[in-house]
XYZ file of C-alpha atoms in Angstrom:
153
model
C -6.974 20.820 -8.930
C -9.354 23.035 -7.076
C -11.255 22.738 -3.801
C -14.091 20.729 -5.419
C -11.661 18.199 -6.933
C -10.138 17.729 -3.476
C -13.597 17.246 -1.978
C -14.361 14.626 -4.630
C -11.094 12.828 -3.878
C -11.731 12.927 -0.145
C -15.230 11.479 -0.522
C -14.033 8.720 -2.867
C -11.187 7.827 -0.498
C -13.730 7.369 2.276
C -16.191 5.414 0.122
C -15.213 4.386 -3.389
C -18.672 2.876 -3.926
C -20.529 6.176 -3.788
C -22.878 6.612 -6.687
C -22.188 9.610 -8.867
C -25.472 11.169 -7.678
C -24.498 10.768 -3.998
C -20.979 12.060 -4.660
C -22.349 15.067 -6.537
C -24.674 15.884 -3.635
C -21.828 15.648 -1.101
C -19.608 18.056 -3.043
C -22.345 20.457 -4.131
C -22.485 19.681 -7.840
C -25.036 18.240 -10.188
C -24.260 14.719 -11.453
C -23.010 15.611 -14.956
C -20.198 18.022 -13.957
C -19.295 15.743 -11.044
C -18.879 12.758 -13.347
C -16.843 14.885 -15.750
C -14.487 15.853 -12.908
C -14.146 12.240 -11.700
C -13.382 11.015 -15.212
C -10.767 13.771 -15.617
C -9.141 12.821 -12.293
C -9.013 9.208 -13.523
C -7.663 10.239 -16.938
C -4.785 12.313 -15.536
C -3.869 9.570 -13.036
C -4.817 11.216 -9.750
C -7.309 8.400 -9.203
C -5.373 5.234 -9.961
C -8.152 2.763 -9.260
C -10.805 1.553 -6.839
C -10.633 -1.398 -4.493
C -12.124 -2.935 -1.389
C -10.404 -2.657 2.006
C -10.162 -6.313 3.050
C -9.800 -7.866 6.505
C -6.860 -10.264 6.187
C -8.035 -12.435 9.089
C -10.759 -13.844 6.823
C -8.270 -14.608 4.039
C -5.393 -16.400 5.795
C -3.489 -13.111 5.781
C -4.259 -11.792 9.244
C -0.685 -11.907 10.542
C 1.013 -8.829 9.063
C 4.492 -8.144 10.355
C 6.892 -5.584 8.965
C 10.399 -6.680 8.058
C 13.442 -4.551 7.465
C 16.060 -5.951 5.115
C 19.717 -5.023 4.845
C 21.484 -6.162 1.704
C 25.086 -7.251 1.448
C 27.326 -4.662 -0.130
C 26.795 -5.348 -3.766
C 26.149 -3.856 -7.105
C 23.137 -2.389 -8.869
C 22.356 -5.760 -10.468
C 21.989 -7.411 -7.051
C 19.601 -4.690 -5.866
C 17.432 -4.880 -8.973
C 17.347 -8.687 -8.725
C 16.262 -8.462 -5.064
C 13.550 -5.933 -5.949
C 12.207 -8.065 -8.800
C 11.975 -11.133 -6.546
C 10.256 -9.178 -3.753
C 7.783 -7.617 -6.190
C 6.758 -11.116 -7.327
C 6.030 -12.419 -3.812
C 2.280 -12.393 -3.066
C 2.985 -12.326 0.693
C 4.698 -8.942 0.366
C 1.970 -6.298 0.366
C 4.339 -3.343 0.233
C 8.060 -2.935 -0.332
C 9.880 0.348 0.144
C 13.542 1.091 -0.619
C 14.868 3.322 2.148
C 17.633 5.865 2.445
C 20.351 4.694 4.835
C 20.176 1.526 6.907
C 18.307 -0.756 6.585
C 17.819 -0.882 2.838
C 14.160 -1.994 2.643
C 10.943 -1.996 4.623
C 8.447 -4.738 3.748
C 4.869 -5.246 4.897
C 4.034 -8.927 4.789
C 0.734 -10.795 5.110
C 0.500 -14.477 6.036
C -1.916 -16.641 8.029
C -0.076 -16.783 11.349
C 3.311 -16.788 13.031
C 4.034 -20.349 11.873
C 3.424 -19.345 8.259
C 5.651 -16.289 8.770
C 8.450 -18.418 10.220
C 8.297 -20.630 7.132
C 8.194 -17.610 4.773
C 11.077 -15.988 6.670
C 13.329 -19.066 6.585
C 12.446 -20.500 3.194
C 11.909 -17.345 1.166
C 12.831 -14.013 2.709
C 16.282 -14.903 4.008
C 17.120 -16.663 0.729
C 16.460 -13.679 -1.514
C 19.476 -12.447 -3.501
C 21.885 -10.294 -1.514
C 20.125 -10.462 1.864
C 22.511 -9.869 4.756
C 20.001 -9.349 7.571
C 16.246 -9.454 8.124
C 14.651 -7.936 11.216
C 10.992 -8.579 11.958
C 8.798 -5.958 13.612
C 5.450 -7.012 15.081
C 2.656 -4.509 15.476
C 1.347 -4.264 19.015
C -1.509 -1.932 18.115
C -2.574 0.091 15.092
C -2.742 3.622 16.450
C -3.670 5.198 13.118
C -4.414 3.151 10.025
C -4.387 4.307 6.430
C -7.440 6.562 6.146
C -6.395 8.030 2.801
C -4.242 10.922 1.672
C -6.900 13.551 2.272
C -8.342 12.265 5.572
C -8.327 15.110 8.065
C -7.760 17.730 5.347
C -11.396 18.676 4.914
């Protein structure tokens, strides 16, 4: 990847709805070579897809706590079973296996604190191998996800 590919990626991270003509103008190319570069970045997997950045408060998903999960000492089967169950839960937006303690960090989206309490008690704490769940509430988003190349212009 060269400097122009990185410029293309940066622009698409900021606005995935840019037309090819607008994108080409922003990165200093004509439309045909720009489109060729974008298609190549898609083909090799650098660009994995395009999607809208949604406001969860309009979709009964505005309450988004983080939860850390510690598993009971167990075997590989228990961990893979836990991961499969978590991956299938629509309320879990992200799930990361961590080094050390705790074992997992989850980002969850539900309507409100009452919905989270229900999800916590009826689902999260009942997942295979769970020893402890700790909830972390965001006080303020200091820096949100602006993309991998934001600030690298």
